[in-house]
Amino acid sequence: MKVGFIGLGNVGGKLAGSLLRNGYDLTVRDLDHELAQSFLDKGAHWADSPKELAEKVDLIITCLPSPAACAKVMEAADGLVHGLTTGKIWLEMSTTDDAEVRRLGALVEATGALAMDCPVSGGCHRAATGNISIFAGGSRAAFERVLPVLSTLGRRVLHTGDIGSASVLKVMTNYLATTHLCALAEALVVCKKAGLDLGTTYEAIRISSGNSFVHETESQLILNGSRDVNFTMDLVIKDVGLFDSLANQLGVPLEISPLILDIFKDGQQRFGAREWSSNIVKRLEQACDLQVLAPGFPAELVDYEPEEQGAEVVPPGRSA
């Protein structure tokens, strides 16, 4: 199967790297040609437009920073939709709005191609090793066709239902992760102010009911001081905003997500839109005139688990 990949940023570049590393015939495109050069040097092909890329390959993956960026790639005069024909497949791996991915999916399916939303979760360090988790929304027939590719890109692959369902679950999980990041910032600053050793504090959280994936990853970067989580404040606001908007549309009177948005909007105003999201702790560090730092923690996250072929995750109550 020939695969095309559009969007070689923090996550997309690592996903595309997994495809190339595992022997796929890969064609790439990004607005920044320099991002593509390392892929071209390793044998990938280049496309001058999304339309040309779609014409050259069987499976097209987009991984872009916003719904607006994806719409432009799909619908421009030289857009991806215009290169699709019957039998081709489009996978949207960006974190996006469920209504928008369904709208674009309808345009794709009008050409005879298949459409799925397949966002990832688990951090850039796991995207780099092919060990990330993938939510996959779309028909079961489409899912089974792309499962070999998805199980190369990720270790755990969950078929979530119709197109759009994966995007809902993705923004939900990003909301939960951001909520715990804000809570961890408060917890670490309080323990520092109380005079506790922060290495001990980290372990106390890790072995307790207060633990989470976010703690085991982002707390290490906070304590190191690098805060380099490969995810920025503007993207947090986008993702939590998508979750909050969905709740408003559904008439769910949320209380926490509006507060999380306010915290990050304040952080963005203070530190800049492209500041690492983990540096939200700086708001409290500045307010308390202290720094949440401890020796022995890494400056960046590395996935030390060996790369494994992925597999479908089957929810309770569903037949395998």
Short mmCIF file of C-alpha atoms in Angstrom, two decimals:
data_model
loop_
_atom_site.label_atom_id
_atom_site.label_comp_id
_atom_site.label_asym_id
_atom_site.label_seq_id
_atom_site.Cartn_x
_atom_site.Cartn_y
_atom_site.Cartn_z
CA MET A 1 0.00 0.00 0.00
CA LYS A 2 1.36 3.42 -0.97
CA VAL A 3 0.89 5.99 1.79
CA GLY A 4 0.88 9.77 1.62
CA PHE A 5 1.46 11.98 4.68
CA ILE A 6 0.64 15.69 4.95
CA GLY A 7 1.85 17.57 8.05
CA LEU A 8 5.32 16.75 9.40
CA GLY A 9 5.19 18.70 12.67
CA ASN A 10 5.81 17.50 16.22
CA VAL A 11 3.44 14.54 15.99
CA GLY A 12 3.05 14.06 12.26
CA GLY A 13 6.77 13.84 11.62
CA LYS A 14 7.15 11.07 14.16
CA LEU A 15 4.19 9.12 12.77
CA ALA A 16 5.52 9.46 9.24
CA GLY A 17 8.90 8.29 10.54
CA SER A 18 7.33 5.07 11.79
CA LEU A 19 5.92 4.37 8.33
CA LEU A 20 9.26 4.98 6.63
CA ARG A 21 11.16 2.95 9.25
CA ASN A 22 8.82 0.01 8.67
CA GLY A 23 9.24 -0.06 4.91
CA TYR A 24 6.15 1.72 3.58
CA ASP A 25 6.29 3.45 0.20
CA LEU A 26 5.81 6.99 1.53
CA THR A 27 5.06 10.31 -0.16
CA VAL A 28 5.19 13.43 2.02
CA ARG A 29 4.17 17.06 1.94
CA ASP A 30 4.50 20.00 4.32
CA LEU A 31 4.44 23.77 3.87
CA ASP A 32 7.98 23.75 5.26
CA HIS A 33 10.04 21.78 2.74
CA GLU A 34 12.93 21.58 5.22
CA LEU A 35 10.79 19.39 7.50
CA ALA A 36 10.44 16.93 4.63
CA GLN A 37 14.11 16.80 3.69
CA SER A 38 15.12 14.12 6.20
CA PHE A 39 12.31 11.91 4.88
CA LEU A 40 13.36 12.48 1.27
CA ASP A 41 16.94 11.62 2.20
CA LYS A 42 15.71 8.27 3.52
CA GLY A 43 13.74 7.40 0.39
CA ALA A 44 10.37 9.10 0.70
CA HIS A 45 8.84 10.86 -2.29
CA TRP A 46 7.68 14.49 -2.49
CA ALA A 47 4.35 15.86 -3.79
CA ASP A 48 4.00 19.45 -4.99
CA SER A 49 0.37 19.67 -3.86
CA PRO A 50 -2.18 17.76 -1.78
CA LYS A 51 -4.00 16.86 -5.01
CA GLU A 52 -0.84 15.38 -6.52
CA LEU A 53 -0.15 13.42 -3.34
CA ALA A 54 -3.68 11.97 -3.32
CA GLU A 55 -3.31 10.92 -6.95
CA LYS A 56 -0.04 9.08 -6.25
CA VAL A 57 -1.02 6.98 -3.22
CA ASP A 58 -3.67 4.59 -1.87
CA LEU A 59 -3.91 5.95 1.68
CA ILE A 60 -3.64 9.64 2.61
CA ILE A 61 -2.95 10.78 6.18
CA THR A 62 -3.30 14.37 7.36
CA CYS A 63 -1.90 15.55 10.69
CA LEU A 64 -2.33 19.31 10.93
CA PRO A 65 -2.50 21.96 13.68
CA SER A 66 -6.11 23.12 13.31
CA PRO A 67 -9.45 22.39 11.62
CA ALA A 68 -8.92 25.45 9.42
CA ALA A 69 -5.56 24.15 8.22
CA CYS A 70 -7.08 20.79 7.36
CA ALA A 71 -9.99 22.38 5.50
CA LYS A 72 -7.54 24.36 3.37
CA VAL A 73 -5.48 21.27 2.55
CA MET A 74 -8.64 19.37 1.64
CA GLU A 75 -10.66 21.97 -0.26
CA ALA A 76 -8.24 24.35 -2.00
CA ALA A 77 -8.08 24.39 -5.79
CA ASP A 78 -5.17 21.93 -5.59
CA GLY A 79 -6.61 20.27 -2.50
CA LEU A 80 -6.59 16.65 -1.52
CA VAL A 81 -10.26 16.03 -2.32
CA HIS A 82 -9.63 16.76 -5.99
CA GLY A 83 -7.11 13.90 -6.21
CA LEU A 84 -9.32 11.23 -4.65
CA THR A 85 -10.98 8.39 -6.52
CA THR A 86 -12.88 5.22 -5.63
CA GLY A 87 -10.96 2.91 -3.33
CA LYS A 88 -8.61 5.46 -1.82
CA ILE A 89 -8.72 6.17 1.93
CA TRP A 90 -8.26 9.40 3.90
CA LEU A 91 -7.25 9.28 7.56
CA GLU A 92 -7.49 12.51 9.57
CA MET A 93 -5.01 12.11 12.43
CA SER A 94 -5.21 15.71 13.66
CA THR A 95 -7.05 16.69 16.82
CA THR A 96 -10.09 18.34 15.32
CA ASP A 97 -13.77 19.15 15.61
CA ASP A 98 -16.05 16.13 15.16
CA ALA A 99 -18.58 18.06 13.05
CA GLU A 100 -15.83 19.33 10.78
CA VAL A 101 -14.31 15.89 10.24
CA ARG A 102 -17.75 14.54 9.35
CA ARG A 103 -18.25 17.41 6.89
CA LEU A 104 -14.91 16.75 5.22
CA GLY A 105 -15.56 13.02 5.36
CA ALA A 106 -18.74 13.51 3.34
CA LEU A 107 -16.74 15.35 0.65
CA VAL A 108 -14.25 12.49 0.59
CA GLU A 109 -16.93 9.82 0.34
CA ALA A 110 -18.63 11.70 -2.52
CA THR A 111 -15.53 10.87 -4.60
CA GLY A 112 -15.89 7.16 -3.85
CA ALA A 113 -13.05 7.18 -1.33
CA LEU A 114 -13.32 6.20 2.34
CA ALA A 115 -12.84 8.55 5.30
CA MET A 116 -11.82 7.99 8.92
CA ASP A 117 -10.74 10.14 11.85
CA CYS A 118 -7.79 8.54 13.67
CA PRO A 119 -6.30 10.89 16.29
CA VAL A 120 -3.47 9.66 18.52
CA SER A 121 -2.89 9.86 22.26
CA GLY A 122 0.13 9.23 24.45
CA GLY A 123 2.74 11.88 23.71
CA CYS A 124 5.33 12.60 21.06
CA HIS A 125 7.83 10.21 22.64
CA ARG A 126 5.49 7.30 21.98
CA ALA A 127 4.58 8.55 18.50
CA ALA A 128 8.30 8.34 17.72
CA THR A 129 8.51 4.64 18.60
CA GLY A 130 5.22 3.44 17.14
CA ASN A 131 3.89 2.75 20.64
CA ILE A 132 1.23 5.47 20.78
CA SER A 133 -2.52 4.78 21.12
CA ILE A 134 -4.90 5.44 18.23
CA PHE A 135 -8.65 6.09 18.20
CA ALA A 136 -10.23 5.16 14.85
CA GLY A 137 -13.66 6.39 13.78
CA GLY A 138 -15.26 5.13 10.58
CA SER A 139 -16.94 2.11 9.06
CA ARG A 140 -15.80 -1.31 10.19
CA ALA A 141 -14.86 -2.17 6.62
CA ALA A 142 -12.60 0.87 6.36
CA PHE A 143 -11.11 0.12 9.77
CA GLU A 144 -10.15 -3.41 8.80
CA ARG A 145 -8.48 -2.16 5.61
CA VAL A 146 -6.28 0.33 7.46
CA LEU A 147 -5.63 -1.71 10.63
CA PRO A 148 -2.25 -2.99 9.35
CA VAL A 149 -1.08 0.62 8.90
CA LEU A 150 -2.56 1.77 12.21
CA SER A 151 -0.94 -1.13 14.04
CA THR A 152 2.40 0.02 12.62
CA LEU A 153 1.82 3.59 13.79
CA GLY A 154 0.53 2.62 17.24
CA ARG A 155 0.50 -0.18 19.80
CA ARG A 156 -3.15 0.07 20.87
CA VAL A 157 -5.84 0.74 18.26
CA LEU A 158 -9.45 1.29 19.29
CA HIS A 159 -12.30 1.30 16.76
CA THR A 160 -14.58 3.93 18.27
CA GLY A 161 -17.60 3.82 15.93
CA ASP A 162 -18.64 6.11 13.09
CA ILE A 163 -16.46 8.91 11.75
CA GLY A 164 -16.34 11.76 14.25
CA SER A 165 -16.51 9.51 17.31
CA ALA A 166 -12.73 9.30 17.59
CA SER A 167 -12.42 13.08 17.54
CA VAL A 168 -14.90 13.41 20.41
CA LEU A 169 -12.92 10.92 22.47
CA LYS A 170 -9.63 12.62 21.63
CA VAL A 171 -10.67 16.10 22.80
CA MET A 172 -12.20 14.48 25.90
CA THR A 173 -8.91 12.79 26.79
CA ASN A 174 -6.94 15.98 26.12
CA TYR A 175 -9.32 17.85 28.43
CA LEU A 176 -8.73 15.28 31.17
CA ALA A 177 -4.96 15.44 30.70
CA THR A 178 -5.00 19.24 30.88
CA THR A 179 -7.13 19.20 34.01
CA HIS A 180 -4.63 16.95 35.74
CA LEU A 181 -1.73 19.10 34.53
CA CYS A 182 -3.30 22.12 36.24
CA ALA A 183 -3.93 20.09 39.39
CA LEU A 184 -0.33 18.83 39.40
CA ALA A 185 0.98 22.38 39.10
CA GLU A 186 -0.96 23.30 42.23
CA ALA A 187 0.09 20.14 44.09
CA LEU A 188 3.80 20.58 43.34
CA VAL A 189 3.82 24.25 44.31
CA VAL A 190 1.98 23.55 47.58
CA CYS A 191 4.44 20.78 48.49
CA LYS A 192 7.40 23.02 47.63
CA LYS A 193 5.94 25.80 49.78
CA ALA A 194 5.47 23.26 52.61
CA GLY A 195 9.18 22.47 52.48
CA LEU A 196 8.87 18.93 51.11
CA ASP A 197 11.50 17.33 48.92
CA LEU A 198 10.10 17.34 45.39
CA GLY A 199 11.71 14.06 44.37
CA THR A 200 9.93 12.45 47.30
CA THR A 201 6.75 14.30 46.34
CA TYR A 202 6.99 12.93 42.80
CA GLU A 203 7.27 9.36 44.10
CA ALA A 204 4.45 9.84 46.59
CA ILE A 205 2.12 10.84 43.78
CA ARG A 206 3.43 8.11 41.46
CA ILE A 207 2.73 5.24 43.89
CA SER A 208 -0.60 6.60 45.11
CA SER A 209 -4.19 7.07 44.04
CA GLY A 210 -3.16 10.52 42.80
CA ASN A 211 -1.06 9.08 39.98
CA SER A 212 -1.75 9.52 36.26
CA PHE A 213 -0.09 9.29 32.88
CA VAL A 214 0.34 13.06 32.96
CA HIS A 215 2.19 12.88 36.28
CA GLU A 216 4.55 10.15 35.10
CA THR A 217 5.43 12.17 32.00
CA GLU A 218 4.92 15.94 32.37
CA SER A 219 5.76 16.20 36.06
CA GLN A 220 9.26 14.95 35.22
CA LEU A 221 9.72 17.75 32.69
CA ILE A 222 8.36 20.31 35.15
CA LEU A 223 10.79 19.18 37.85
CA ASN A 224 13.70 19.16 35.40
CA GLY A 225 12.88 22.72 34.36
CA SER A 226 12.90 22.09 30.60
CA ARG A 227 9.08 21.79 30.45
CA ASP A 228 9.65 20.58 26.86
CA VAL A 229 6.58 18.43 26.30
CA ASN A 230 6.35 19.19 22.55
CA PHE A 231 2.89 20.69 23.10
CA THR A 232 2.12 24.39 23.36
CA MET A 233 -0.40 26.55 25.18
CA ASP A 234 -2.27 27.57 22.03
CA LEU A 235 -2.88 23.90 21.21
CA VAL A 236 -4.22 23.28 24.72
CA ILE A 237 -6.65 26.17 24.27
CA LYS A 238 -7.71 24.76 20.90
CA ASP A 239 -8.29 21.23 22.24
CA VAL A 240 -9.99 22.11 25.51
CA GLY A 241 -11.99 24.71 23.60
CA LEU A 242 -13.25 22.00 21.25
CA PHE A 243 -14.35 19.91 24.23
CA ASP A 244 -16.00 22.90 25.90
CA SER A 245 -17.82 23.87 22.69
CA LEU A 246 -19.11 20.34 22.26
CA ALA A 247 -20.45 20.34 25.82
CA ASN A 248 -22.18 23.67 25.19
CA GLN A 249 -23.78 22.32 22.02
CA LEU A 250 -25.04 19.31 23.96
CA GLY A 251 -26.39 21.44 26.80
CA VAL A 252 -24.04 20.03 29.45
CA PRO A 253 -23.37 22.72 32.09
CA LEU A 254 -19.67 22.13 32.68
CA GLU A 255 -17.81 23.90 35.48
CA ILE A 256 -14.20 22.70 35.23
CA SER A 257 -13.39 23.09 31.52
CA PRO A 258 -14.24 26.84 31.43
CA LEU A 259 -11.87 27.32 34.38
CA ILE A 260 -9.12 25.34 32.64
CA LEU A 261 -9.56 27.51 29.56
CA ASP A 262 -9.27 30.67 31.66
CA ILE A 263 -6.07 29.37 33.29
CA PHE A 264 -4.45 28.64 29.94
CA LYS A 265 -5.63 31.86 28.32
CA ASP A 266 -3.95 33.69 31.18
CA GLY A 267 -0.83 31.56 30.70
CA GLN A 268 -0.81 32.30 26.99
CA GLN A 269 -1.13 36.03 27.64
CA ARG A 270 1.76 35.95 30.11
CA PHE A 271 4.17 33.59 28.41
CA GLY A 272 3.14 33.43 24.74
CA ALA A 273 1.04 31.15 22.56
CA ARG A 274 3.99 28.88 21.72
CA GLU A 275 5.14 28.38 25.30
CA TRP A 276 5.25 24.73 26.38
CA SER A 277 1.99 23.73 28.07
CA SER A 278 3.82 22.28 31.09
CA ASN A 279 5.03 25.79 31.90
CA ILE A 280 1.54 26.64 33.14
CA VAL A 281 3.19 25.98 36.53
CA LYS A 282 5.06 29.29 36.11
CA ARG A 283 1.89 31.20 37.04
CA LEU A 284 2.07 29.74 40.55
CA GLU A 285 5.86 29.81 40.72
CA GLN A 286 5.76 33.56 40.08
CA ALA A 287 2.89 34.13 42.51
CA CYS A 288 4.79 32.31 45.29
CA ASP A 289 8.30 33.48 44.31
CA LEU A 290 9.70 29.96 44.06
CA GLN A 291 10.70 27.38 41.48
CA VAL A 292 9.42 23.81 41.28
CA LEU A 293 12.67 22.01 40.42
CA ALA A 294 14.41 18.84 41.55
CA PRO A 295 17.55 16.94 40.48
CA GLY A 296 17.47 13.61 38.68
CA PHE A 297 14.64 14.23 36.21
CA PRO A 298 15.02 14.17 32.40
CA ALA A 299 14.90 17.20 30.11
CA GLU A 300 12.94 15.28 27.50
CA LEU A 301 10.79 12.19 27.40
CA VAL A 302 12.10 9.04 25.75
CA ASP A 303 10.08 5.89 25.20
CA TYR A 304 12.33 3.03 26.28
CA GLU A 305 9.79 0.33 25.49
CA PRO A 306 10.74 -1.67 22.39
CA GLU A 307 8.68 -1.01 19.28
CA GLU A 308 5.95 -3.62 18.94
CA GLN A 309 3.39 -4.43 16.30
CA GLY A 310 0.12 -2.94 17.49
CA ALA A 311 -3.21 -4.63 17.93
CA GLU A 312 -6.88 -3.73 18.18
CA VAL A 313 -8.23 -2.99 21.64
CA VAL A 314 -11.65 -4.61 22.11
CA PRO A 315 -13.92 -2.89 24.67
CA PRO A 316 -15.83 -4.94 27.25
CA GLY A 317 -19.07 -6.27 25.81
CA ARG A 318 -17.90 -6.13 22.18
CA SER A 319 -16.97 -9.27 20.27
CA ALA A 320 -13.42 -9.46 18.99
#
